[in-house]
Amino acid sequence: MTPFTYLRAEAEASALQAGCSSGVAFIAGGTGMVDLMRLGVEKPVRLVDINGLPWKTIERTRDGGLFVGALVKNSDLAWHPEVRTRFPVLSEALLAGASPQLRNMATVGGNLLQRTRCAYFRDVGISACNKRTPGSGCAALDGGFVRMHAVLGGSDHCIAAHPSDMCVALVALDAIVHVRGPRGERSVPVGEFHLLPGAHPETETVVAQGELVTGITLPPSAFAARSAYVKARDRASYAFALASAAAAIQLDGNVIRDARVAFGGVATKPWRSREAEQALAGQSVQTAVFERAAAAAMQGASPRPGNEFKVALAQRVLVRALERAGGIA
Ligand SMILES: Cc1cc2nc3c(=O)[nH]c(=O)nc-3n(C[C@H](O)[C@H](O)[C@H](O)COP(=O)(O)OP(=O)(O)OC[C@H]3O[C@@H](n4cnc5c(N)ncnc54)[C@H](O)[C@@H]3O)c2cc1C
Ligand code: SF4
C-alpha cells in the first residue's frame, strides 16, 4: 500500500476544505476504498475520514418521501420499517448485496460511488485499462474474459459492468442524490448521477474532486410499495450480479398504470429501461406482457463472445421481478 496521511474530519467545512487538494480521497465504511488501496488501484496521498459528519439519519420529508443521510449503513437502510414497507425494492436490493458484515460497514454514499469489479481494472499487473490508466487500452475488449461485463451502455473504450445493487433500486424509485462542494449544494436525479464510459471511462459520476454526497431523497411514489428486486449470481449469496432487475408498478385494478424498470449487472451504469416501461403501460398483469417488456428492454444489447447468456438472463430476472411486484409469483 502506498503511504498516505489520515485526517478524521469532524465538521463538513473541514472535510470540504481538505477534499479540494489533488490526491485526497474520502473514506466512509472503507469496504471499497481500503480494498482498492491494498490492490494498488487507489493511491490517495491523504485519506479524509468522513464518519464524524452528521449524515446518519433517515427522516420523512415534508412531502412524505424519505431523506437518507449518506453515512447511513446499508444494513440500517435495508431494515428500516418505512423502507421495508414503502420501498421494498430498495430493501431487497440492499439485502442481496455483499454480506451482513459488509452491509454493516458500507454506507449509502460509498455504495453510490463504488467502482467496477472488472478483474482487469483491479489487477495493476495488467497495463491495458482505460478506466485505471486513461488511454492505455482495454484488456477486456482486447480478447479478454468478459463473462461479468456489460451488454448495455458499453463503448469502444470500456465495457465494465456497474456493480451496485442499491443503485438499481434507486433508479427504479426516481431517487435524488444530494451533492455538496466548495461552491454549494446541488441535487442530481440518480439516473444522471452515473455516467456512460464513452471515451472517458475514468470519469464515472458527476461528483467532482472535493465534492461530498450528503444523502439521497426517495420521493413519495405511487408505484414504490408494489416493487421487487431479483438478482441472479454465481452463488446464493455474497456475489455480484450477473443480471438483476428492479421493478415497480402502479396498478389500476389489473391494469398497469405506470411502471419503473431498472437493471444491474448487465450495463455500464445502473440501467433504466424506458423501453420496458412503455411496453408495460396500459397492459394487464400477466407473464406474457412481462416477457414482451423484457424482450423490448434487451433489444439494444451488444453482447460479446462469453457474455451472450446475459441477454436471456436479464429478461428472466425482469419477468420474475415483475411477477413478484404484480403479485403473481
Ligand atoms: C467482498 C465484497 C462483496 C461485495 N458485494 C457487493 C454486492 O453484491 N452488491 C453491491 O452492491 N456491492 C457489493 N460490494 C460493494 C460494497 O457495497 C461497497 O464496497 C460499499 O457499498 C462501499 O461503501 P463504503 O461506505 O464502504 O465506501 P468506501 O469504501 O468508504 O468508499 C467508496 C468510494 O466512495 C467514496 N465516498 C464514500 N462516501 C462518500 C461521500 N459521502 N461523498 C463522496 N464520496 C464518498 C470514497 O472516496 C470511495 O471512492 C461488495 C464489496 C466487497 C468488498
Ligand atoms: S472493461 Fe473498462 S475497467 Fe475493464 S479493463 Fe476495460 S477499460 Fe478497464
mmCIF file of C-alpha atoms and ligand atoms in Angstrom:
data_model
loop_
_atom_site.group_PDB
_atom_site.id
_atom_site.type_symbol
_atom_site.label_atom_id
_atom_site.label_comp_id
_atom_site.label_asym_id
_atom_site.label_seq_id
_atom_site.Cartn_x
_atom_site.Cartn_y
_atom_site.Cartn_z
ATOM 1 C CA MET A 1 0.000 0.000 0.000
ATOM 2 C CA THR A 2 1.319 3.455 -0.880
ATOM 3 C CA PRO A 3 1.969 5.636 2.223
ATOM 4 C CA PHE A 4 -0.738 8.212 2.958
ATOM 5 C CA THR A 5 -1.760 10.622 5.690
ATOM 6 C CA TYR A 6 -5.064 10.433 7.530
ATOM 7 C CA LEU A 7 -7.472 13.107 8.732
ATOM 8 C CA ARG A 8 -10.698 12.488 10.586
ATOM 9 C CA ALA A 9 -12.997 15.386 9.692
ATOM 10 C CA GLU A 10 -15.382 16.340 12.493
ATOM 11 C CA ALA A 11 -17.159 19.057 10.502
ATOM 12 C CA GLU A 12 -18.384 19.406 6.959
ATOM 13 C CA ALA A 13 -16.340 22.570 6.363
ATOM 14 C CA SER A 14 -13.043 20.881 7.248
ATOM 15 C CA ALA A 15 -13.905 17.848 5.098
ATOM 16 C CA LEU A 16 -14.691 20.060 2.107
ATOM 17 C CA GLN A 17 -11.573 22.138 2.622
ATOM 18 C CA ALA A 18 -9.331 19.080 2.899
ATOM 19 C CA GLY A 19 -11.008 17.390 -0.071
ATOM 20 C CA CYS A 20 -10.102 20.153 -2.527
ATOM 21 C CA SER A 21 -6.440 19.208 -2.868
ATOM 22 C CA SER A 22 -5.465 16.733 -5.551
ATOM 23 C CA GLY A 23 -4.655 13.236 -4.353
ATOM 24 C CA VAL A 24 -7.093 13.481 -1.431
ATOM 25 C CA ALA A 25 -9.833 10.851 -1.156
ATOM 26 C CA PHE A 26 -12.756 10.470 1.218
ATOM 27 C CA ILE A 27 -13.376 7.300 3.157
ATOM 28 C CA ALA A 28 -16.661 6.205 4.778
ATOM 29 C CA GLY A 29 -17.187 2.474 5.505
ATOM 30 C CA GLY A 30 -13.890 1.702 3.771
ATOM 31 C CA THR A 31 -15.124 -1.568 2.246
ATOM 32 C CA GLY A 32 -14.340 -0.404 -1.274
ATOM 33 C CA MET A 33 -11.595 2.137 -0.727
ATOM 34 C CA VAL A 34 -9.321 0.035 1.509
ATOM 35 C CA ASP A 35 -9.729 -2.934 -0.828
ATOM 36 C CA LEU A 36 -8.558 -0.845 -3.804
ATOM 37 C CA MET A 37 -5.721 0.727 -1.824
ATOM 38 C CA ARG A 38 -4.443 -2.727 -0.904
ATOM 39 C CA LEU A 39 -4.537 -3.706 -4.570
ATOM 40 C CA GLY A 40 -2.664 -0.544 -5.550
ATOM 41 C CA VAL A 41 -5.533 0.718 -7.726
ATOM 42 C CA GLU A 42 -6.327 3.674 -5.452
ATOM 43 C CA LYS A 43 -3.274 5.605 -4.240
ATOM 44 C CA PRO A 44 -4.513 8.637 -2.285
ATOM 45 C CA VAL A 45 -1.854 10.802 -0.673
ATOM 46 C CA ARG A 46 -4.337 11.700 2.030
ATOM 47 C CA LEU A 47 -7.469 9.985 3.310
ATOM 48 C CA VAL A 48 -10.207 12.133 4.813
ATOM 49 C CA ASP A 49 -12.430 10.057 7.065
ATOM 50 C CA ILE A 50 -15.974 11.457 6.982
ATOM 51 C CA ASN A 51 -17.502 9.226 9.651
ATOM 52 C CA GLY A 52 -17.568 12.158 12.116
ATOM 53 C CA LEU A 53 -20.063 14.044 9.912
ATOM 54 C CA PRO A 54 -23.734 14.046 10.828
ATOM 55 C CA TRP A 55 -25.412 12.410 7.812
ATOM 56 C CA LYS A 56 -26.579 9.293 9.648
ATOM 57 C CA THR A 57 -30.336 9.683 9.871
ATOM 58 C CA ILE A 58 -33.383 8.571 7.889
ATOM 59 C CA GLU A 59 -36.136 11.180 8.047
ATOM 60 C CA ARG A 60 -39.523 11.792 6.482
ATOM 61 C CA THR A 61 -39.574 14.746 4.101
ATOM 62 C CA ARG A 62 -42.387 17.300 4.157
ATOM 63 C CA ASP A 63 -43.984 15.808 1.046
ATOM 64 C CA GLY A 64 -43.989 12.277 2.502
ATOM 65 C CA GLY A 65 -40.778 10.986 0.938
ATOM 66 C CA LEU A 66 -37.673 9.851 2.835
ATOM 67 C CA PHE A 67 -34.313 11.570 3.213
ATOM 68 C CA VAL A 68 -31.445 9.159 3.832
ATOM 69 C CA GLY A 69 -28.099 10.514 5.018
ATOM 70 C CA ALA A 70 -25.000 9.481 3.070
ATOM 71 C CA LEU A 71 -23.476 7.825 6.146
ATOM 72 C CA VAL A 72 -26.456 5.570 6.862
ATOM 73 C CA LYS A 73 -25.217 1.981 6.803
ATOM 74 C CA ASN A 74 -26.592 -0.322 4.125
ATOM 75 C CA SER A 75 -27.993 -2.708 6.766
ATOM 76 C CA ASP A 76 -29.761 0.093 8.685
ATOM 77 C CA LEU A 77 -31.374 1.312 5.480
ATOM 78 C CA ALA A 78 -32.399 -2.180 4.408
ATOM 79 C CA TRP A 79 -34.118 -2.948 7.732
ATOM 80 C CA HIS A 80 -35.737 0.452 8.286
ATOM 81 C CA PRO A 81 -39.506 -0.167 8.743
ATOM 82 C CA GLU A 82 -40.561 2.508 6.239
ATOM 83 C CA VAL A 83 -38.129 1.220 3.630
ATOM 84 C CA ARG A 84 -39.348 -2.352 4.145
ATOM 85 C CA THR A 85 -42.992 -1.399 3.645
ATOM 86 C CA ARG A 86 -42.973 1.622 1.340
ATOM 87 C CA PHE A 87 -39.860 0.939 -0.792
ATOM 88 C CA PRO A 88 -39.411 -2.860 -0.648
ATOM 89 C CA VAL A 89 -37.335 -2.954 -3.832
ATOM 90 C CA LEU A 90 -34.630 -0.945 -2.058
ATOM 91 C CA SER A 91 -34.615 -3.178 0.999
ATOM 92 C CA GLU A 92 -34.413 -6.301 -1.175
ATOM 93 C CA ALA A 93 -31.617 -4.855 -3.339
ATOM 94 C CA LEU A 94 -29.522 -3.924 -0.307
ATOM 95 C CA LEU A 95 -30.003 -7.327 1.304
ATOM 96 C CA ALA A 96 -28.982 -9.005 -1.962
ATOM 97 C CA GLY A 97 -25.622 -7.209 -1.836
ATOM 98 C CA ALA A 98 -22.341 -8.316 -0.278
ATOM 99 C CA SER A 99 -22.534 -9.987 3.177
ATOM 100 C CA PRO A 100 -24.066 -8.965 6.536
ATOM 101 C CA GLN A 101 -20.660 -7.843 7.821
ATOM 102 C CA LEU A 102 -20.008 -5.678 4.757
ATOM 103 C CA ARG A 103 -23.514 -4.215 4.851
ATOM 104 C CA ASN A 104 -22.931 -3.230 8.469
ATOM 105 C CA MET A 105 -19.947 -1.128 7.369
ATOM 106 C CA ALA A 106 -20.941 0.060 3.876
ATOM 107 C CA THR A 107 -22.675 3.418 3.571
ATOM 108 C CA VAL A 108 -25.151 4.907 1.118
ATOM 109 C CA GLY A 109 -22.582 7.398 -0.224
ATOM 110 C CA GLY A 110 -19.903 4.728 -0.602
ATOM 111 C CA ASN A 111 -22.290 2.388 -2.383
ATOM 112 C CA LEU A 112 -23.224 5.120 -4.875
ATOM 113 C CA LEU A 113 -19.535 5.734 -5.586
ATOM 114 C CA GLN A 114 -18.256 2.156 -5.566
ATOM 115 C CA ARG A 115 -16.057 1.213 -8.502
ATOM 116 C CA THR A 116 -16.308 -1.610 -11.003
ATOM 117 C CA ARG A 117 -15.315 -5.189 -10.236
ATOM 118 C CA CYS A 118 -13.754 -5.649 -13.703
ATOM 119 C CA ALA A 119 -10.877 -8.047 -12.964
ATOM 120 C CA TYR A 120 -8.520 -6.157 -15.287
ATOM 121 C CA PHE A 121 -9.266 -2.860 -13.542
ATOM 122 C CA ARG A 122 -8.450 -4.447 -10.184
ATOM 123 C CA ASP A 123 -5.201 -6.075 -11.351
ATOM 124 C CA VAL A 124 -2.430 -3.474 -11.597
ATOM 125 C CA GLY A 125 -0.223 -6.117 -13.227
ATOM 126 C CA ILE A 126 -2.361 -5.665 -16.356
ATOM 127 C CA SER A 127 -1.492 -2.412 -18.028
ATOM 128 C CA ALA A 128 -4.385 -2.062 -20.507
ATOM 129 C CA CYS A 129 -7.275 -0.457 -18.648
ATOM 130 C CA ASN A 130 -8.653 2.862 -19.835
ATOM 131 C CA LYS A 131 -10.549 3.330 -16.598
ATOM 132 C CA ARG A 132 -7.458 2.942 -14.386
ATOM 133 C CA THR A 133 -4.954 4.475 -16.820
ATOM 134 C CA PRO A 134 -6.665 6.641 -19.451
ATOM 135 C CA GLY A 135 -5.500 5.874 -22.974
ATOM 136 C CA SER A 136 -3.886 2.529 -22.098
ATOM 137 C CA GLY A 137 -6.431 0.312 -23.876
ATOM 138 C CA CYS A 138 -8.891 -2.249 -22.586
ATOM 139 C CA ALA A 139 -7.832 -5.785 -21.741
ATOM 140 C CA ALA A 140 -11.466 -6.914 -21.674
ATOM 141 C CA LEU A 141 -12.212 -5.669 -25.191
ATOM 142 C CA ASP A 142 -8.869 -6.942 -26.430
ATOM 143 C CA GLY A 143 -9.870 -10.603 -26.269
ATOM 144 C CA GLY A 144 -10.339 -10.741 -22.507
ATOM 145 C CA PHE A 145 -12.629 -12.787 -20.301
ATOM 146 C CA VAL A 146 -15.926 -10.853 -20.373
ATOM 147 C CA ARG A 147 -18.378 -13.103 -18.562
ATOM 148 C CA MET A 148 -19.076 -10.418 -15.932
ATOM 149 C CA HIS A 149 -19.047 -7.475 -18.346
ATOM 150 C CA ALA A 150 -21.804 -5.240 -19.667
ATOM 151 C CA VAL A 151 -24.059 -5.867 -22.654
ATOM 152 C CA LEU A 152 -25.672 -2.408 -22.454
ATOM 153 C CA GLY A 153 -24.069 1.030 -22.390
ATOM 154 C CA GLY A 154 -20.545 -0.022 -23.367
ATOM 155 C CA SER A 155 -18.162 1.886 -25.607
ATOM 156 C CA ASP A 156 -15.046 1.119 -27.636
ATOM 157 C CA HIS A 157 -13.077 2.152 -24.547
ATOM 158 C CA CYS A 158 -14.753 0.222 -21.706
ATOM 159 C CA ILE A 159 -17.455 -2.394 -21.102
ATOM 160 C CA ALA A 160 -17.129 -2.724 -17.325
ATOM 161 C CA ALA A 161 -20.409 -3.504 -15.559
ATOM 162 C CA HIS A 162 -21.601 -1.298 -12.724
ATOM 163 C CA PRO A 163 -21.573 -3.432 -9.584
ATOM 164 C CA SER A 164 -24.152 -1.864 -7.256
ATOM 165 C CA ASP A 165 -27.447 -3.474 -6.296
ATOM 166 C CA MET A 166 -28.668 -0.489 -4.254
ATOM 167 C CA CYS A 167 -28.301 1.924 -7.180
ATOM 168 C CA VAL A 168 -30.520 -0.224 -9.409
ATOM 169 C CA ALA A 169 -33.351 0.109 -6.906
ATOM 170 C CA LEU A 170 -32.689 3.840 -6.551
ATOM 171 C CA VAL A 171 -33.063 4.264 -10.318
ATOM 172 C CA ALA A 172 -36.416 2.468 -10.225
ATOM 173 C CA LEU A 173 -37.500 4.758 -7.377
ATOM 174 C CA ASP A 174 -36.521 8.032 -9.120
ATOM 175 C CA ALA A 175 -34.221 8.883 -6.194
ATOM 176 C CA ILE A 176 -32.395 12.201 -5.967
ATOM 177 C CA VAL A 177 -28.739 12.411 -4.894
ATOM 178 C CA HIS A 178 -27.588 15.467 -2.925
ATOM 179 C CA VAL A 179 -24.020 16.599 -3.605
ATOM 180 C CA ARG A 180 -22.198 19.362 -1.734
ATOM 181 C CA GLY A 181 -18.951 21.022 -2.738
ATOM 182 C CA PRO A 182 -16.995 24.195 -2.063
ATOM 183 C CA ARG A 183 -19.398 26.051 -4.374
ATOM 184 C CA GLY A 184 -22.608 24.872 -2.741
ATOM 185 C CA GLU A 185 -25.145 22.081 -2.996
ATOM 186 C CA ARG A 186 -26.901 20.514 -5.974
ATOM 187 C CA SER A 187 -29.439 17.752 -6.390
ATOM 188 C CA VAL A 188 -28.996 15.206 -9.150
ATOM 189 C CA PRO A 189 -31.547 12.617 -10.323
ATOM 190 C CA VAL A 190 -29.869 9.261 -9.730
ATOM 191 C CA GLY A 191 -30.341 8.357 -13.403
ATOM 192 C CA GLU A 192 -27.971 11.215 -14.265
ATOM 193 C CA PHE A 193 -25.538 10.588 -11.411
ATOM 194 C CA HIS A 194 -23.565 7.755 -13.082
ATOM 195 C CA LEU A 195 -22.002 8.398 -16.494
ATOM 196 C CA LEU A 196 -21.649 6.147 -19.513
ATOM 197 C CA PRO A 197 -17.992 5.280 -20.227
ATOM 198 C CA GLY A 198 -17.860 6.837 -23.714
ATOM 199 C CA ALA A 199 -14.297 7.948 -24.475
ATOM 200 C CA HIS A 200 -13.603 8.674 -20.788
ATOM 201 C CA PRO A 201 -14.366 5.638 -18.631
ATOM 202 C CA GLU A 202 -12.197 7.112 -15.866
ATOM 203 C CA THR A 203 -14.986 9.633 -15.161
ATOM 204 C CA GLU A 204 -17.708 7.555 -13.563
ATOM 205 C CA THR A 205 -20.075 10.011 -11.876
ATOM 206 C CA VAL A 206 -20.934 13.708 -11.836
ATOM 207 C CA VAL A 207 -19.135 14.105 -8.495
ATOM 208 C CA ALA A 208 -16.037 16.309 -8.861
ATOM 209 C CA GLN A 209 -12.850 16.210 -6.777
ATOM 210 C CA GLY A 210 -13.638 17.526 -3.309
ATOM 211 C CA GLU A 211 -17.408 17.112 -3.534
ATOM 212 C CA LEU A 212 -19.323 15.051 -0.996
ATOM 213 C CA VAL A 213 -22.540 13.128 -1.308
ATOM 214 C CA THR A 214 -24.625 14.229 1.679
ATOM 215 C CA GLY A 215 -27.632 11.987 1.162
ATOM 216 C CA ILE A 216 -30.441 10.824 -1.078
ATOM 217 C CA THR A 217 -34.146 11.549 -1.242
ATOM 218 C CA LEU A 218 -36.709 8.910 -2.065
ATOM 219 C CA PRO A 219 -39.696 10.865 -3.370
ATOM 220 C CA PRO A 220 -43.205 9.719 -2.442
ATOM 221 C CA SER A 221 -44.340 7.395 -5.169
ATOM 222 C CA ALA A 222 -47.495 5.648 -6.304
ATOM 223 C CA PHE A 223 -45.562 2.609 -7.518
ATOM 224 C CA ALA A 224 -42.815 2.080 -4.917
ATOM 225 C CA ALA A 225 -44.860 -0.045 -2.499
ATOM 226 C CA ARG A 226 -45.537 -2.622 -5.234
ATOM 227 C CA SER A 227 -41.934 -3.321 -6.143
ATOM 228 C CA ALA A 228 -39.384 -6.141 -6.137
ATOM 229 C CA TYR A 229 -35.700 -6.875 -6.809
ATOM 230 C CA VAL A 230 -34.431 -10.107 -8.308
ATOM 231 C CA LYS A 231 -30.729 -10.913 -8.637
ATOM 232 C CA ALA A 232 -29.048 -13.816 -10.449
ATOM 233 C CA ARG A 233 -25.460 -14.601 -9.435
ATOM 234 C CA ASP A 234 -22.969 -17.424 -9.271
ATOM 235 C CA ARG A 235 -23.551 -18.152 -5.554
ATOM 236 C CA ALA A 236 -26.715 -17.901 -3.481
ATOM 237 C CA SER A 237 -25.162 -15.009 -1.549
ATOM 238 C CA TYR A 238 -22.018 -12.879 -1.354
ATOM 239 C CA ALA A 239 -21.603 -12.458 -5.100
ATOM 240 C CA PHE A 240 -22.080 -9.618 -7.557
ATOM 241 C CA ALA A 241 -24.964 -9.738 -10.016
ATOM 242 C CA LEU A 242 -24.667 -11.477 -13.345
ATOM 243 C CA ALA A 243 -28.022 -9.846 -14.009
ATOM 244 C CA SER A 244 -30.520 -8.189 -11.702
ATOM 245 C CA ALA A 245 -33.744 -6.284 -12.127
ATOM 246 C CA ALA A 246 -35.746 -3.812 -10.084
ATOM 247 C CA ALA A 247 -39.418 -3.490 -10.978
ATOM 248 C CA ALA A 248 -42.097 -1.204 -9.554
ATOM 249 C CA ILE A 249 -45.653 -0.946 -10.818
ATOM 250 C CA GLN A 250 -48.745 1.109 -10.113
ATOM 251 C CA LEU A 251 -51.970 -0.786 -10.745
ATOM 252 C CA ASP A 252 -55.462 0.331 -11.614
ATOM 253 C CA GLY A 253 -57.321 -2.901 -10.944
ATOM 254 C CA ASN A 254 -55.393 -5.392 -13.046
ATOM 255 C CA VAL A 255 -54.086 -2.747 -15.432
ATOM 256 C CA ILE A 256 -50.582 -1.287 -15.147
ATOM 257 C CA ARG A 257 -50.938 2.471 -14.985
ATOM 258 C CA ASP A 258 -47.223 3.239 -14.527
ATOM 259 C CA ALA A 259 -44.039 1.207 -14.182
ATOM 260 C CA ARG A 260 -40.359 1.579 -13.445
ATOM 261 C CA VAL A 261 -37.765 -0.918 -14.607
ATOM 262 C CA ALA A 262 -34.012 -0.929 -13.976
ATOM 263 C CA PHE A 263 -31.242 -3.483 -14.490
ATOM 264 C CA GLY A 264 -27.995 -4.261 -12.709
ATOM 265 C CA GLY A 265 -25.049 -6.463 -13.678
ATOM 266 C CA VAL A 266 -25.670 -6.073 -17.412
ATOM 267 C CA ALA A 267 -24.869 -2.403 -18.026
ATOM 268 C CA THR A 268 -22.073 0.099 -17.522
ATOM 269 C CA LYS A 269 -24.306 2.099 -15.181
ATOM 270 C CA PRO A 270 -27.484 1.300 -13.250
ATOM 271 C CA TRP A 271 -29.761 0.953 -16.269
ATOM 272 C CA ARG A 272 -33.280 2.286 -16.523
ATOM 273 C CA SER A 273 -35.298 0.689 -19.318
ATOM 274 C CA ARG A 274 -37.867 3.086 -20.718
ATOM 275 C CA GLU A 275 -38.497 0.542 -23.494
ATOM 276 C CA ALA A 276 -39.759 -1.958 -20.926
ATOM 277 C CA GLU A 277 -41.747 0.698 -19.083
ATOM 278 C CA GLN A 278 -43.509 1.726 -22.305
ATOM 279 C CA ALA A 279 -44.288 -1.886 -23.125
ATOM 280 C CA LEU A 280 -45.910 -2.307 -19.692
ATOM 281 C CA ALA A 281 -48.029 0.848 -19.527
ATOM 282 C CA GLY A 282 -51.732 0.149 -20.057
ATOM 283 C CA GLN A 283 -51.246 -3.632 -20.134
ATOM 284 C CA SER A 284 -52.624 -6.207 -17.721
ATOM 285 C CA VAL A 285 -50.641 -8.097 -15.123
ATOM 286 C CA GLN A 286 -49.669 -11.313 -16.874
ATOM 287 C CA THR A 287 -46.472 -13.137 -17.659
ATOM 288 C CA ALA A 288 -46.834 -12.808 -21.454
ATOM 289 C CA VAL A 289 -46.907 -8.997 -21.101
ATOM 290 C CA PHE A 290 -43.840 -9.103 -18.848
ATOM 291 C CA GLU A 291 -41.969 -11.260 -21.363
ATOM 292 C CA ARG A 292 -42.677 -8.762 -24.140
ATOM 293 C CA ALA A 293 -41.444 -5.906 -21.942
ATOM 294 C CA ALA A 294 -38.277 -7.860 -21.095
ATOM 295 C CA ALA A 295 -37.597 -8.518 -24.773
ATOM 296 C CA ALA A 296 -38.042 -4.804 -25.528
ATOM 297 C CA ALA A 297 -35.572 -3.933 -22.761
ATOM 298 C CA MET A 298 -32.822 -6.041 -24.306
ATOM 299 C CA GLN A 299 -33.271 -5.011 -27.929
ATOM 300 C CA GLY A 300 -30.281 -2.672 -27.793
ATOM 301 C CA ALA A 301 -27.963 -5.182 -26.100
ATOM 302 C CA SER A 302 -24.482 -5.733 -27.585
ATOM 303 C CA PRO A 303 -23.151 -8.947 -26.074
ATOM 304 C CA ARG A 304 -19.703 -10.326 -26.826
ATOM 305 C CA PRO A 305 -18.498 -13.898 -27.080
ATOM 306 C CA GLY A 306 -18.615 -15.026 -23.460
ATOM 307 C CA ASN A 307 -21.476 -12.933 -22.121
ATOM 308 C CA GLU A 308 -24.329 -13.595 -24.580
ATOM 309 C CA PHE A 309 -26.120 -15.504 -21.819
ATOM 310 C CA LYS A 310 -26.745 -12.219 -20.012
ATOM 311 C CA VAL A 311 -29.327 -11.131 -22.599
ATOM 312 C CA ALA A 312 -31.617 -14.057 -21.783
ATOM 313 C CA LEU A 313 -30.784 -13.985 -18.075
ATOM 314 C CA ALA A 314 -31.669 -10.298 -17.744
ATOM 315 C CA GLN A 315 -35.032 -10.959 -19.372
ATOM 316 C CA ARG A 316 -35.747 -13.792 -16.957
ATOM 317 C CA VAL A 317 -34.871 -11.802 -13.844
ATOM 318 C CA LEU A 318 -37.058 -8.926 -15.045
ATOM 319 C CA VAL A 319 -40.039 -11.207 -15.691
ATOM 320 C CA ARG A 320 -39.632 -12.674 -12.208
ATOM 321 C CA ALA A 321 -39.319 -9.197 -10.614
ATOM 322 C CA LEU A 322 -42.469 -8.035 -12.430
ATOM 323 C CA GLU A 323 -44.355 -11.179 -11.406
ATOM 324 C CA ARG A 324 -43.395 -10.540 -7.796
ATOM 325 C CA ALA A 325 -44.275 -6.829 -7.982
ATOM 326 C CA GLY A 326 -47.577 -7.718 -9.669
ATOM 327 C CA GLY A 327 -48.415 -10.330 -7.036
ATOM 328 C CA ILE A 328 -48.478 -13.327 -9.389
ATOM 329 C CA ALA A 329 -45.330 -15.072 -8.158
HETATM 330 C C1 LIG B 1 -16.327 -8.781 -0.958
HETATM 331 C C2 LIG B 1 -17.294 -7.696 -1.370
HETATM 332 C C3 LIG B 1 -18.511 -8.060 -1.914
HETATM 333 C C4 LIG B 1 -19.412 -7.055 -2.299
HETATM 334 N N1 LIG B 1 -20.604 -7.418 -2.858
HETATM 335 C C5 LIG B 1 -21.472 -6.450 -3.271
HETATM 336 C C6 LIG B 1 -22.715 -6.768 -3.885
HETATM 337 O O1 LIG B 1 -23.064 -7.941 -4.070
HETATM 338 N N2 LIG B 1 -23.518 -5.742 -4.266
HETATM 339 C C7 LIG B 1 -23.168 -4.441 -4.082
HETATM 340 O O2 LIG B 1 -23.942 -3.554 -4.436
HETATM 341 N N3 LIG B 1 -21.999 -4.110 -3.515
HETATM 342 C C8 LIG B 1 -21.159 -5.075 -3.109
HETATM 343 N N4 LIG B 1 -19.953 -4.739 -2.549
HETATM 344 C C9 LIG B 1 -19.549 -3.338 -2.555
HETATM 345 C C10 LIG B 1 -19.968 -2.622 -1.314
HETATM 346 O O3 LIG B 1 -21.372 -2.437 -1.352
HETATM 347 C C11 LIG B 1 -19.262 -1.272 -1.346
HETATM 348 O O4 LIG B 1 -17.894 -1.530 -1.114
HETATM 349 C C12 LIG B 1 -19.791 -0.335 -0.303
HETATM 350 O O5 LIG B 1 -21.139 -0.022 -0.554
HETATM 351 C C13 LIG B 1 -18.976 0.953 -0.287
HETATM 352 O O6 LIG B 1 -19.397 1.741 0.805
HETATM 353 P P1 LIG B 1 -18.328 2.284 1.854
HETATM 354 O O7 LIG B 1 -19.063 3.167 2.776
HETATM 355 O O8 LIG B 1 -17.568 1.155 2.466
HETATM 356 O O9 LIG B 1 -17.422 3.128 0.886
HETATM 357 P P2 LIG B 1 -15.867 3.476 0.952
HETATM 358 O O10 LIG B 1 -15.071 2.256 0.663
HETATM 359 O O11 LIG B 1 -15.550 4.216 2.184
HETATM 360 O O12 LIG B 1 -15.778 4.479 -0.278
HETATM 361 C C14 LIG B 1 -16.065 4.049 -1.590
HETATM 362 C C15 LIG B 1 -15.880 5.241 -2.516
HETATM 363 O O13 LIG B 1 -16.863 6.226 -2.247
HETATM 364 C C16 LIG B 1 -16.268 7.471 -1.874
HETATM 365 N N5 LIG B 1 -17.158 8.021 -0.846
HETATM 366 C C17 LIG B 1 -17.697 7.352 0.204
HETATM 367 N N6 LIG B 1 -18.610 8.120 0.819
HETATM 368 C C18 LIG B 1 -18.647 9.300 0.153
HETATM 369 C C19 LIG B 1 -19.406 10.506 0.296
HETATM 370 N N7 LIG B 1 -20.357 10.634 1.239
HETATM 371 N N8 LIG B 1 -19.192 11.511 -0.575
HETATM 372 C C20 LIG B 1 -18.253 11.392 -1.552
HETATM 373 N N9 LIG B 1 -17.505 10.277 -1.733
HETATM 374 C C21 LIG B 1 -17.709 9.244 -0.895
HETATM 375 C C22 LIG B 1 -14.868 7.125 -1.421
HETATM 376 O O14 LIG B 1 -13.993 8.197 -1.614
HETATM 377 C C23 LIG B 1 -14.555 5.945 -2.338
HETATM 378 O O15 LIG B 1 -14.148 6.415 -3.597
HETATM 379 C C24 LIG B 1 -19.063 -5.698 -2.113
HETATM 380 C C25 LIG B 1 -17.841 -5.358 -1.538
HETATM 381 C C26 LIG B 1 -16.958 -6.334 -1.172
HETATM 382 C C27 LIG B 1 -15.648 -5.925 -0.553
HETATM 383 S S1 SF4 B 2 -13.663 -3.000 -19.289
HETATM 384 FE FE1 SF4 B 2 -13.165 -0.953 -18.513
HETATM 385 S S2 SF4 B 2 -12.445 -1.356 -16.431
HETATM 386 FE FE2 SF4 B 2 -12.309 -3.289 -17.550
HETATM 387 S S3 SF4 B 2 -10.243 -3.364 -18.493
HETATM 388 FE FE3 SF4 B 2 -11.587 -2.412 -19.988
HETATM 389 S S4 SF4 B 2 -11.342 -0.217 -19.579
HETATM 390 FE FE4 SF4 B 2 -10.616 -1.288 -17.763
#
